[in-house]
mmCIF file of C-alpha atoms in Angstrom:
data_model
loop_
_atom_site.group_PDB
_atom_site.id
_atom_site.type_symbol
_atom_site.label_atom_id
_atom_site.label_comp_id
_atom_site.label_asym_id
_atom_site.label_seq_id
_atom_site.Cartn_x
_atom_site.Cartn_y
_atom_site.Cartn_z
ATOM 1 C CA MET A 388 60.120 117.417 123.067
ATOM 2 C CA THR A 389 60.628 121.130 123.556
ATOM 3 C CA TYR A 390 62.871 120.282 126.232
ATOM 4 C CA ARG A 391 65.140 117.965 124.118
ATOM 5 C CA ARG A 392 65.238 120.827 121.644
ATOM 6 C CA ILE A 393 66.299 123.583 124.229
ATOM 7 C CA ARG A 394 69.099 120.942 125.552
ATOM 8 C CA TRP A 395 70.308 120.666 121.997
ATOM 9 C CA LEU A 396 70.636 124.134 121.328
ATOM 10 C CA LYS A 397 72.182 124.925 124.425
ATOM 11 C CA PHE A 398 75.362 123.498 122.557
ATOM 12 C CA THR A 399 75.598 126.101 120.066
ATOM 13 C CA ALA A 400 77.256 128.144 122.729
ATOM 14 C CA PRO A 401 80.939 127.560 122.670
ATOM 15 C CA ALA A 402 80.966 127.586 126.581
ATOM 16 C CA ASN A 403 78.619 124.555 126.594
ATOM 17 C CA PHE A 404 79.962 122.861 123.834
ATOM 18 C CA TYR A 405 83.377 123.030 125.219
ATOM 19 C CA ALA A 406 82.435 121.448 128.559
ATOM 20 C CA LEU A 407 80.557 118.940 126.728
ATOM 21 C CA VAL A 408 83.597 117.794 124.698
ATOM 22 C CA GLN A 409 85.602 118.041 127.378
ATOM 23 C CA ARG A 410 83.485 115.377 129.053
ATOM 24 C CA LEU A 411 82.628 113.112 125.933
ATOM 25 C CA ALA A 412 86.344 113.251 124.105
ATOM 26 C CA PRO A 413 88.049 110.527 126.108
ATOM 27 C CA TRP A 414 85.150 108.320 125.450
ATOM 28 C CA LEU A 415 85.396 108.775 121.988
ATOM 29 C CA TRP A 416 89.386 108.121 121.768
ATOM 30 C CA ALA A 417 89.053 104.992 124.016
ATOM 31 C CA GLY A 418 86.350 103.546 121.755
ATOM 32 C CA ALA A 419 88.088 104.376 118.527
ATOM 33 C CA ALA A 420 91.020 102.550 119.979
ATOM 34 C CA VAL A 421 89.225 99.503 121.243
ATOM 35 C CA LEU A 422 87.461 98.978 117.985
ATOM 36 C CA ALA A 423 90.607 99.683 115.933
ATOM 37 C CA VAL A 424 92.440 97.153 117.673
ATOM 38 C CA ALA A 425 89.700 94.585 117.404
ATOM 39 C CA GLY A 426 89.001 95.298 114.005
ATOM 40 C CA LEU A 427 92.579 95.206 112.890
ATOM 41 C CA TYR A 428 92.907 91.901 114.748
ATOM 42 C CA THR A 429 89.787 90.475 113.132
ATOM 43 C CA GLY A 430 91.054 91.969 109.653
ATOM 44 C CA PHE A 431 94.512 90.462 109.365
ATOM 45 C CA PHE A 432 94.319 87.464 111.789
ATOM 46 C CA VAL A 433 90.537 86.269 112.077
ATOM 47 C CA ALA A 434 89.253 86.952 108.329
ATOM 48 C CA PRO A 435 90.658 84.347 105.838
ATOM 49 C CA PRO A 436 92.636 85.115 102.438
ATOM 50 C CA ASP A 437 90.384 85.729 99.658
ATOM 51 C CA TYR A 438 89.983 82.868 97.183
ATOM 52 C CA GLN A 439 91.256 85.024 94.343
ATOM 53 C CA GLN A 440 93.204 87.826 95.742
ATOM 54 C CA GLY A 441 94.816 86.441 98.544
ATOM 55 C CA ASN A 442 95.648 88.824 100.974
ATOM 56 C CA SER A 443 95.792 91.950 99.152
ATOM 57 C CA TYR A 444 92.034 92.347 99.763
ATOM 58 C CA ARG A 445 92.612 93.199 103.336
ATOM 59 C CA ILE A 446 93.296 96.798 102.177
ATOM 60 C CA MET A 447 89.491 97.192 102.195
ATOM 61 C CA PHE A 448 89.473 97.060 105.943
ATOM 62 C CA ILE A 449 90.936 100.593 105.647
ATOM 63 C CA HIS A 450 89.853 101.520 102.183
ATOM 64 C CA VAL A 451 86.218 101.169 102.592
ATOM 65 C CA PRO A 452 85.789 102.806 106.143
ATOM 66 C CA THR A 453 87.813 105.776 105.159
ATOM 67 C CA ALA A 454 86.145 106.129 101.728
ATOM 68 C CA TRP A 455 82.473 106.152 103.328
ATOM 69 C CA MET A 456 84.013 108.524 106.344
ATOM 70 C CA GLY A 457 85.298 111.101 103.721
ATOM 71 C CA MET A 458 81.706 111.010 102.052
ATOM 72 C CA PHE A 459 79.934 111.285 104.982
ATOM 73 C CA LEU A 460 82.367 114.002 106.501
ATOM 74 C CA TYR A 461 81.571 116.178 103.401
ATOM 75 C CA LEU A 462 77.904 116.002 103.706
ATOM 76 C CA LEU A 463 78.024 116.814 107.453
ATOM 77 C CA MET A 464 80.316 119.726 106.814
ATOM 78 C CA ALA A 465 77.898 121.011 104.020
ATOM 79 C CA VAL A 466 75.031 120.718 106.499
ATOM 80 C CA TYR A 467 76.772 122.644 109.019
ATOM 81 C CA ALA A 468 77.707 125.318 106.199
ATOM 82 C CA VAL A 469 74.110 125.685 105.443
ATOM 83 C CA ILE A 470 73.301 126.308 109.081
ATOM 84 C CA TYR A 471 75.845 128.697 109.194
ATOM 85 C CA LEU A 472 74.858 130.120 106.029
ATOM 86 C CA VAL A 473 71.135 130.577 107.189
ATOM 87 C CA TRP A 474 71.195 130.818 110.853
ATOM 88 C CA ARG A 475 74.646 132.368 111.335
ATOM 89 C CA ILE A 476 75.410 130.034 114.255
ATOM 90 C CA LYS A 477 79.231 130.481 115.069
ATOM 91 C CA MET A 478 79.480 126.928 116.044
ATOM 92 C CA ALA A 479 78.240 125.629 112.762
ATOM 93 C CA ASP A 480 81.045 127.480 110.912
ATOM 94 C CA ILE A 481 83.550 125.993 113.962
ATOM 95 C CA MET A 482 82.305 122.721 113.271
ATOM 96 C CA ALA A 483 82.406 122.690 109.674
ATOM 97 C CA ARG A 484 85.727 123.904 109.419
ATOM 98 C CA SER A 485 87.065 121.538 111.907
ATOM 99 C CA LEU A 486 85.560 118.635 109.805
ATOM 100 C CA ALA A 487 87.428 119.303 106.717
ATOM 101 C CA PRO A 488 90.920 118.441 107.738
ATOM 102 C CA THR A 489 89.608 114.988 108.696
ATOM 103 C CA GLY A 490 87.458 114.529 105.815
ATOM 104 C CA ALA A 491 90.569 115.484 103.518
ATOM 105 C CA LEU A 492 92.844 112.788 105.195
ATOM 106 C CA MET A 493 90.147 110.216 105.280
ATOM 107 C CA THR A 494 89.695 110.855 101.500
ATOM 108 C CA LEU A 495 93.581 110.624 100.693
ATOM 109 C CA LEU A 496 93.566 107.548 102.771
ATOM 110 C CA ALA A 497 91.023 105.971 100.593
ATOM 111 C CA LEU A 498 92.722 107.086 97.495
ATOM 112 C CA TRP A 499 95.842 105.893 98.537
ATOM 113 C CA THR A 500 94.937 102.376 99.808
ATOM 114 C CA GLY A 501 92.828 102.053 96.617
ATOM 115 C CA ALA A 502 95.885 102.727 94.460
ATOM 116 C CA LEU A 503 97.755 100.016 96.350
ATOM 117 C CA TRP A 504 95.069 97.690 96.049
ATOM 118 C CA GLY A 505 94.505 98.632 92.375
ATOM 119 C CA ALA A 506 98.030 97.824 91.548
ATOM 120 C CA PRO A 507 98.006 94.107 92.217
ATOM 121 C CA THR A 508 94.210 93.530 91.347
ATOM 122 C CA TRP A 509 93.688 95.749 88.256
ATOM 123 C CA GLY A 510 97.278 96.057 87.102
ATOM 124 C CA THR A 511 97.357 99.680 87.328
ATOM 125 C CA PHE A 512 97.376 102.418 90.522
ATOM 126 C CA TRP A 513 95.047 105.047 89.024
ATOM 127 C CA VAL A 514 92.389 105.200 86.316
ATOM 128 C CA TRP A 515 90.328 108.174 85.187
ATOM 129 C CA ASP A 516 87.122 106.404 85.502
ATOM 130 C CA ALA A 517 84.149 107.939 87.315
ATOM 131 C CA ARG A 518 84.639 106.549 90.776
ATOM 132 C CA LEU A 519 88.276 107.309 91.056
ATOM 133 C CA THR A 520 88.044 110.818 89.367
ATOM 134 C CA SER A 521 85.033 111.921 91.829
ATOM 135 C CA THR A 522 86.768 111.134 94.599
ATOM 136 C CA LEU A 523 89.809 112.962 93.839
ATOM 137 C CA ILE A 524 87.472 115.840 93.157
ATOM 138 C CA LEU A 525 86.027 115.328 96.573
ATOM 139 C CA LEU A 526 89.691 115.549 97.926
ATOM 140 C CA PHE A 527 90.117 119.062 96.197
ATOM 141 C CA LEU A 528 86.780 120.312 97.475
ATOM 142 C CA PHE A 529 88.144 119.688 100.938
ATOM 143 C CA LEU A 530 91.286 121.182 100.295
ATOM 144 C CA GLY A 531 89.610 124.034 98.568
ATOM 145 C CA TYR A 532 87.330 124.472 101.684
ATOM 146 C CA ILE A 533 90.282 124.854 103.824
ATOM 147 C CA ALA A 534 92.413 127.064 101.722
ATOM 148 C CA LEU A 535 89.385 129.640 100.988
ATOM 149 C CA HIS A 536 88.562 129.597 104.810
ATOM 150 C CA ALA A 537 91.820 130.691 105.583
ATOM 151 C CA ALA A 538 92.727 133.002 102.734
ATOM 152 C CA VAL A 539 90.037 135.565 103.579
ATOM 153 C CA ASP A 540 91.303 137.474 107.108
ATOM 154 C CA ASP A 541 87.709 138.510 107.936
ATOM 155 C CA ARG A 542 86.575 135.218 109.553
ATOM 156 C CA GLU A 543 83.001 135.703 108.968
ATOM 157 C CA LYS A 544 83.496 136.590 105.503
ATOM 158 C CA GLY A 545 85.791 133.467 104.884
ATOM 159 C CA GLY A 546 83.448 131.467 106.493
ATOM 160 C CA ARG A 547 80.579 132.493 104.661
ATOM 161 C CA ALA A 548 82.681 132.152 101.047
ATOM 162 C CA ALA A 549 83.913 128.681 102.271
ATOM 163 C CA SER A 550 80.240 127.560 103.635
ATOM 164 C CA LEU A 551 79.022 128.090 99.772
ATOM 165 C CA LEU A 552 82.015 126.194 98.444
ATOM 166 C CA ALA A 553 81.012 123.297 100.865
ATOM 167 C CA LEU A 554 77.344 123.665 99.737
ATOM 168 C CA ILE A 555 78.093 123.703 96.044
ATOM 169 C CA GLY A 556 80.576 120.870 96.261
ATOM 170 C CA ALA A 557 77.824 118.521 98.274
ATOM 171 C CA VAL A 558 76.322 117.831 94.729
ATOM 172 C CA ASN A 559 79.737 115.427 94.186
ATOM 173 C CA VAL A 560 78.942 113.253 97.002
ATOM 174 C CA PRO A 561 75.791 111.492 95.346
ATOM 175 C CA ILE A 562 77.937 111.308 92.103
ATOM 176 C CA ILE A 563 80.551 109.311 94.034
ATOM 177 C CA TYR A 564 78.388 106.920 95.752
ATOM 178 C CA PHE A 565 75.949 106.036 92.633
ATOM 179 C CA SER A 566 78.921 106.478 89.775
ATOM 180 C CA VAL A 567 79.563 102.671 89.874
ATOM 181 C CA GLU A 568 75.676 102.077 89.122
ATOM 182 C CA TRP A 569 75.219 105.016 86.610
ATOM 183 C CA TRP A 570 78.293 104.431 84.589
ATOM 184 C CA HIS A 571 80.732 101.382 83.418
ATOM 185 C CA THR A 572 83.504 101.944 85.871
ATOM 186 C CA LEU A 573 86.635 99.855 86.517
ATOM 187 C CA HIS A 574 85.911 100.301 90.191
ATOM 188 C CA GLN A 575 83.596 97.338 91.190
ATOM 189 C CA GLY A 576 80.060 97.992 92.235
ATOM 190 C CA MET A 577 78.625 98.218 95.988
ATOM 191 C CA SER A 578 79.577 95.653 98.090
ATOM 192 C CA ILE A 579 77.434 96.223 101.327
ATOM 193 C CA THR A 580 73.895 95.472 100.138
ATOM 194 C CA LEU A 581 73.204 93.773 103.322
ATOM 195 C CA THR A 582 70.232 91.617 101.434
ATOM 196 C CA GLN A 583 72.574 89.751 99.123
ATOM 197 C CA ALA A 584 76.445 89.645 100.344
ATOM 198 C CA PRO A 585 76.857 85.980 100.933
ATOM 199 C CA THR A 586 80.148 86.013 99.223
ATOM 200 C CA MET A 587 81.559 88.083 101.893
ATOM 201 C CA ALA A 588 82.818 85.878 104.866
ATOM 202 C CA PRO A 589 81.008 87.164 108.023
ATOM 203 C CA SER A 590 84.422 87.572 109.769
ATOM 204 C CA MET A 591 85.311 90.056 106.748
ATOM 205 C CA PHE A 592 82.340 91.807 107.217
ATOM 206 C CA THR A 593 82.675 92.193 111.099
ATOM 207 C CA ALA A 594 86.277 93.302 110.750
ATOM 208 C CA LEU A 595 84.829 96.088 108.052
ATOM 209 C CA LEU A 596 82.123 96.979 110.678
ATOM 210 C CA LEU A 597 84.540 97.133 113.513
ATOM 211 C CA MET A 598 86.998 99.561 111.412
ATOM 212 C CA THR A 599 84.060 101.518 110.458
ATOM 213 C CA GLY A 600 83.033 102.047 113.943
ATOM 214 C CA ALA A 601 86.842 103.131 114.593
ATOM 215 C CA CYS A 602 86.784 105.277 112.163
ATOM 216 C CA TRP A 603 83.769 107.124 113.306
ATOM 217 C CA LEU A 604 85.149 107.468 116.860
ATOM 218 C CA TYR A 605 88.169 108.707 115.537
ATOM 219 C CA SER A 606 86.695 111.573 113.241
ATOM 220 C CA ALA A 607 84.393 112.358 116.081
ATOM 221 C CA ALA A 608 87.121 112.630 118.715
ATOM 222 C CA VAL A 609 89.509 114.417 116.710
ATOM 223 C CA THR A 610 86.886 116.929 114.887
ATOM 224 C CA LEU A 611 85.422 117.897 118.272
ATOM 225 C CA ARG A 612 88.730 118.359 119.801
ATOM 226 C CA ARG A 613 89.594 120.890 116.687
ATOM 227 C CA ALA A 614 86.614 122.529 117.161
ATOM 228 C CA GLN A 615 87.159 122.991 120.952
ATOM 229 C CA ALA A 616 90.561 124.597 120.114
ATOM 230 C CA GLU A 617 88.974 126.846 117.748
ATOM 231 C CA ALA A 618 86.008 128.098 119.985
ATOM 232 C CA LEU A 619 88.964 128.706 122.561
ATOM 233 C CA GLU A 620 90.771 130.734 120.018
ATOM 234 C CA ARG A 621 88.027 132.676 118.455
ATOM 235 C CA GLU A 622 86.705 133.451 122.112
ATOM 236 C CA SER A 623 89.945 134.184 123.828
ATOM 237 C CA ASP A 624 88.620 137.336 124.930
ATOM 238 C CA SER A 625 85.630 135.911 126.836
ATOM 239 C CA GLN A 626 85.172 134.939 130.477
ATOM 240 C CA TRP A 627 84.491 131.403 130.208
ATOM 241 C CA VAL A 628 87.734 130.995 128.151
ATOM 242 C CA THR A 629 89.752 132.129 131.144
ATOM 243 C CA GLU A 630 87.886 130.126 133.541
ATOM 244 C CA ALA A 631 88.252 127.204 131.351
ATOM 245 C CA VAL A 632 92.114 127.592 130.643
ATOM 246 C CA GLN A 633 92.403 128.146 134.346
ATOM 247 C CA ARG A 634 90.613 124.859 135.375
ATOM 248 C CA GLU A 635 92.754 122.996 132.917
ATOM 249 C CA HIS A 636 95.951 124.399 134.564
ATOM 250 C CA ALA A 637 94.949 123.921 138.199
ATOM 251 C CA LEU A 638 94.188 119.937 136.999
ATOM 252 C CA ARG A 639 97.344 119.722 135.570
ATOM 253 C CA GLN A 640 99.569 121.136 138.043
ATOM 254 C CA PRO A 641 97.718 120.473 141.534
ATOM 255 C CA ALA A 642 101.085 120.899 143.545
ATOM 256 C CA ALA A 643 101.874 124.196 141.977
ATOM 257 C CA PRO A 644 100.965 127.520 143.589
ATOM 258 C CA ALA A 645 97.277 128.346 142.627
ATOM 259 C CA VAL A 646 97.435 130.404 139.261
ATOM 260 C CA ARG A 647 96.312 134.137 139.816
ATOM 261 C CA ALA A 648 92.818 134.003 139.549
ATOM 262 C CA VAL A 649 90.982 136.648 137.462
ATOM 263 C CA GLU A 650 88.078 137.951 139.583
ATOM 264 C CA PRO A 651 85.054 137.527 137.423
ATOM 265 C CA ARG A 652 83.911 141.159 136.294
ATOM 266 C CA GLY A 653 80.180 141.374 136.391
ATOM 267 C CA ALA A 654 77.639 138.387 136.337
ATOM 268 C CA ILE A 655 79.056 135.218 135.289
ATOM 269 C CA SER A 656 77.241 132.219 133.992
ATOM 270 C CA LYS A 657 77.513 128.754 135.406
ATOM 271 C CA GLU A 658 78.004 127.091 132.250
ATOM 272 C CA GLY A 659 80.775 124.106 132.337
ATOM 273 C CA ASP A 660 79.823 122.843 135.804
ATOM 274 C CA SER A 661 81.648 119.638 136.238
ATOM 275 C CA MET B 1472 63.314 136.706 110.843
ATOM 276 C CA LYS B 1473 62.656 137.586 107.425
ATOM 277 C CA LYS B 1474 66.095 137.889 106.396
ATOM 278 C CA ARG B 1475 66.853 134.301 107.550
ATOM 279 C CA GLN B 1476 63.912 132.909 105.651
ATOM 280 C CA LYS B 1477 65.364 134.832 102.469
ATOM 281 C CA ARG B 1478 68.781 133.199 103.068
ATOM 282 C CA LEU B 1479 67.094 129.866 103.836
ATOM 283 C CA ALA B 1480 65.427 130.103 100.413
ATOM 284 C CA LEU B 1481 68.585 131.344 98.610
ATOM 285 C CA VAL B 1482 70.447 128.274 99.778
ATOM 286 C CA LEU B 1483 67.451 125.802 98.770
ATOM 287 C CA GLY B 1484 67.350 127.723 95.339
ATOM 288 C CA VAL B 1485 71.175 127.428 94.664
ATOM 289 C CA VAL B 1486 71.067 123.442 95.588
ATOM 290 C CA ALA B 1487 67.961 123.227 93.164
ATOM 291 C CA GLY B 1488 69.403 124.850 90.505
ATOM 292 C CA LEU B 1489 72.765 122.826 90.863
ATOM 293 C CA SER B 1490 71.269 119.811 91.017
ATOM 294 C CA VAL B 1491 69.390 120.232 87.780
ATOM 295 C CA ALA B 1492 72.193 121.673 86.138
ATOM 296 C CA THR B 1493 74.609 118.838 87.176
ATOM 297 C CA ALA B 1494 72.201 116.198 85.851
ATOM 298 C CA LEU B 1495 71.810 117.955 82.558
ATOM 299 C CA VAL B 1496 75.731 118.004 82.072
ATOM 300 C CA LEU B 1497 76.023 114.578 83.333
ATOM 301 C CA ASN B 1498 73.374 113.387 80.894
ATOM 302 C CA ALA B 1499 74.902 115.371 78.196
ATOM 303 C CA PHE B 1500 78.378 113.789 78.768
ATOM 304 C CA ARG B 1501 77.053 110.099 79.416
ATOM 305 C CA ASP B 1502 78.717 108.515 76.774
ATOM 306 C CA THR B 1503 82.222 110.188 77.643
ATOM 307 C CA MET B 1504 81.563 109.261 81.410
ATOM 308 C CA VAL B 1505 81.746 105.597 80.949
ATOM 309 C CA PHE B 1506 85.093 103.783 81.324
ATOM 310 C CA PHE B 1507 84.252 101.192 78.923
ATOM 311 C CA VAL B 1508 81.784 100.047 76.411
ATOM 312 C CA THR B 1509 80.357 96.642 76.401
ATOM 313 C CA PRO B 1510 80.619 94.021 73.186
ATOM 314 C CA SER B 1511 76.851 94.657 72.486
ATOM 315 C CA GLU B 1512 77.548 98.540 72.682
ATOM 316 C CA VAL B 1513 80.424 98.006 70.128
ATOM 317 C CA MET B 1514 78.269 95.938 67.990
ATOM 318 C CA ALA B 1515 75.683 98.626 67.852
ATOM 319 C CA MET B 1516 77.831 101.297 66.745
ATOM 320 C CA SER B 1517 77.445 101.904 62.740
ATOM 321 C CA ASP B 1518 80.796 103.031 62.473
ATOM 322 C CA MET B 1519 83.847 102.024 64.645
ATOM 323 C CA PRO B 1520 86.002 104.899 66.536
ATOM 324 C CA GLU B 1521 89.138 105.720 64.848
ATOM 325 C CA ARG B 1522 90.725 106.603 68.340
ATOM 326 C CA LYS B 1523 91.451 104.549 71.027
ATOM 327 C CA PHE B 1524 88.596 103.310 73.534
ATOM 328 C CA ARG B 1525 88.119 100.640 76.182
ATOM 329 C CA ILE B 1526 85.912 97.546 75.879
ATOM 330 C CA GLY B 1527 84.768 95.746 79.095
ATOM 331 C CA GLY B 1528 83.210 92.265 79.939
ATOM 332 C CA LEU B 1529 84.217 89.013 80.826
ATOM 333 C CA VAL B 1530 86.942 86.766 79.559
ATOM 334 C CA GLU B 1531 84.847 84.056 77.492
ATOM 335 C CA ASP B 1532 85.435 80.511 78.909
ATOM 336 C CA GLY B 1533 87.580 78.384 76.730
ATOM 337 C CA SER B 1534 88.456 81.480 74.483
ATOM 338 C CA VAL B 1535 92.048 82.129 75.683
ATOM 339 C CA GLU B 1536 94.808 80.923 73.290
ATOM 340 C CA ARG B 1537 98.462 81.807 74.411
ATOM 341 C CA ASP B 1538 101.196 81.889 72.094
ATOM 342 C CA GLN B 1539 103.806 79.396 73.126
ATOM 343 C CA GLU B 1540 106.861 81.328 71.708
ATOM 344 C CA SER B 1541 105.627 85.106 72.917
ATOM 345 C CA THR B 1542 103.584 86.849 75.121
ATOM 346 C CA ASN B 1543 100.682 87.271 72.669
ATOM 347 C CA VAL B 1544 97.501 86.043 73.618
ATOM 348 C CA MET B 1545 94.117 86.069 71.821
ATOM 349 C CA PHE B 1546 90.574 85.864 73.765
ATOM 350 C CA ARG B 1547 87.340 86.917 73.675
ATOM 351 C CA VAL B 1548 85.407 89.549 75.510
ATOM 352 C CA THR B 1549 81.785 88.818 76.076
ATOM 353 C CA ASP B 1550 78.835 90.428 77.909
ATOM 354 C CA THR B 1551 77.445 86.684 77.404
ATOM 355 C CA ALA B 1552 75.184 88.488 74.696
ATOM 356 C CA LYS B 1553 77.945 89.683 72.112
ATOM 357 C CA SER B 1554 81.377 89.187 72.033
ATOM 358 C CA VAL B 1555 84.689 90.539 70.555
ATOM 359 C CA THR B 1556 87.766 89.098 69.818
ATOM 360 C CA VAL B 1557 90.861 90.581 71.620
ATOM 361 C CA THR B 1558 94.401 90.257 70.667
ATOM 362 C CA TYR B 1559 97.195 91.618 73.387
ATOM 363 C CA GLU B 1560 100.770 91.663 73.511
ATOM 364 C CA GLY B 1561 102.406 91.761 77.096
ATOM 365 C CA ILE B 1562 102.088 90.747 80.471
ATOM 366 C CA LEU B 1563 98.528 90.086 81.780
ATOM 367 C CA PRO B 1564 97.395 90.979 85.285
ATOM 368 C CA ASN B 1565 97.137 88.183 87.762
ATOM 369 C CA LEU B 1566 93.593 88.386 87.903
ATOM 370 C CA PHE B 1567 93.155 87.847 84.401
ATOM 371 C CA ARG B 1568 91.301 84.410 84.048
ATOM 372 C CA GLU B 1569 88.421 82.875 81.860
ATOM 373 C CA GLY B 1570 85.181 83.989 83.554
ATOM 374 C CA GLN B 1571 86.637 86.938 84.986
ATOM 375 C CA GLY B 1572 86.052 90.880 84.252
ATOM 376 C CA VAL B 1573 88.418 92.370 82.046
ATOM 377 C CA VAL B 1574 88.841 95.804 80.651
ATOM 378 C CA ALA B 1575 91.014 96.213 77.336
ATOM 379 C CA GLU B 1576 92.203 99.226 75.961
ATOM 380 C CA GLY B 1577 93.130 99.519 72.090
ATOM 381 C CA HIS B 1578 91.334 100.151 68.774
ATOM 382 C CA ILE B 1579 89.269 97.867 66.444
ATOM 383 C CA ASP B 1580 91.034 96.508 63.058
ATOM 384 C CA SER B 1581 89.425 96.716 59.755
ATOM 385 C CA ASP B 1582 89.008 92.746 60.379
ATOM 386 C CA GLY B 1583 86.827 93.388 63.627
ATOM 387 C CA VAL B 1584 89.629 92.283 66.215
ATOM 388 C CA PHE B 1585 90.286 94.706 68.806
ATOM 389 C CA ARG B 1586 93.883 94.990 69.311
ATOM 390 C CA ALA B 1587 94.881 96.030 73.069
ATOM 391 C CA ASP B 1588 97.704 98.335 74.244
ATOM 392 C CA LYS B 1589 96.523 97.663 77.914
ATOM 393 C CA VAL B 1590 94.730 95.166 79.623
ATOM 394 C CA LEU B 1591 93.217 95.671 82.819
ATOM 395 C CA ALA B 1592 91.472 93.192 85.165
ATOM 396 C CA ARG B 1593 88.166 94.101 86.901
ATOM 397 C CA HIS B 1594 87.666 92.660 90.012
ATOM 398 C CA ASP B 1595 83.995 91.149 90.418
ATOM 399 C CA GLU B 1596 83.707 88.424 92.808
ATOM 400 C CA GLU B 1597 79.937 89.447 93.630
ATOM 401 C CA TYR B 1598 79.920 92.427 91.360
ATOM 402 C CA MET B 1599 80.807 91.367 88.047
ATOM 403 C CA PRO B 1600 77.862 88.941 87.762
ATOM 404 C CA ALA B 1601 75.720 91.662 88.178
ATOM 405 C CA GLU B 1602 77.083 93.789 85.580
ATOM 406 C CA ALA B 1603 77.102 90.680 82.883
ATOM 407 C CA GLN B 1604 73.259 90.568 84.470
ATOM 408 C CA GLU B 1605 73.046 94.122 83.293
ATOM 409 C CA ALA B 1606 74.472 93.432 79.839
ATOM 410 C CA ILE B 1607 72.312 90.609 79.298
ATOM 411 C CA GLU B 1608 69.445 92.937 80.526
ATOM 412 C CA ARG B 1609 70.553 95.631 77.800
ATOM 413 C CA ALA B 1610 71.286 93.053 75.245
ATOM 414 C CA GLY B 1611 67.970 91.168 75.805
ATOM 415 C CA HIS B 1612 66.017 94.317 74.528
ATOM 416 C CA PRO B 1613 67.029 94.509 70.947
ATOM 417 C CA THR B 1614 65.207 97.343 69.889
ATOM 418 C CA ASP B 1615 67.739 99.367 71.976
ATOM 419 C CA ILE B 1616 70.951 97.761 71.019
ATOM 420 C CA ASP B 1617 70.697 96.229 67.303
ATOM 421 C CA LYS B 1618 70.594 99.450 65.413
ATOM 422 C CA GLY B 1619 73.242 98.430 62.664
ATOM 423 C CA TYR B 1620 75.708 95.982 63.249
#
């Protein structure tokens, strides 16, 4: 138990985090690609047309996973924001900041695909009902977080201010999720209540799950990569960055003469051993 | 160590305070948060609103009457307990049909007929029945609804 704890906390050190992502990212990308291909194939070629909507319902294979992802990424961002606010762990701020653009993208995709679906189904692209409005607010919260973080020159101050915004905005996520239950909305209620969803054909559900998995892996891959880049930038003065860059350089140009190695000054930890 | 606990307490305080404030605000604006009202709710209103509002429910089976000469259409919107007659002139959405969910925007005339300026289909499949059931449940408690109609 204690052992596990220590191993997890190890990755709050940017150097260890960098090394972990180096190993993890290719698998995440590959997994995302495989699931997306399988999901799109199932969604577009295996799943039957809907008895009422025909083919337009297939938009949900993008819409539902991205909408879920947007809400989930916001909650995750808020959790990292709290960790940063309370424990001042630098990696937590880096993670929160790296999640924001992907969260914004997912929310935008959900809104956009929702509008495309709404036009033929409801007869309108947009209405100001509780579900749609609160989702639009989610997008603005992501954008506001990004803007606030970037607006303050001092990274730590900017990080704290933005983290507070992330925390405050978290109250919106349950509102989005339960809006269709709390109020009459044009948007329909929850579809995935596993206990009683026999009207969705199994192949539709499979496609939805595959696309959800693809969204998860894509989000993980791109977020971790972004966090890696930011860790490199923030720690650019430190020894582990120099070593990491040299290692990458050597891997990419094996034939070229070795890059002038900067001799480590002082004792260097052995993080990132591969 | 102490400072960290203070910060944690502060964060928890912010979350708790904000949740309570949000709950109070949402509760206060409950009536304006809804996108539409059901026929039962309309019947329960003591006086009809002057401004436009939206009414939602199912298109009652066998209630749709189309005018042959124009795009005028008349139908009844029901929550299975109460229903309201709606008239509309214009193109209906593709998903509009009897037994389907519908949301109409407009106002109620003195004759009790709802004149819609806009009609939206509400996708239901498995959800609208749940909504209808909800309305039935609500209508099944007359003390809540039948205040004056």
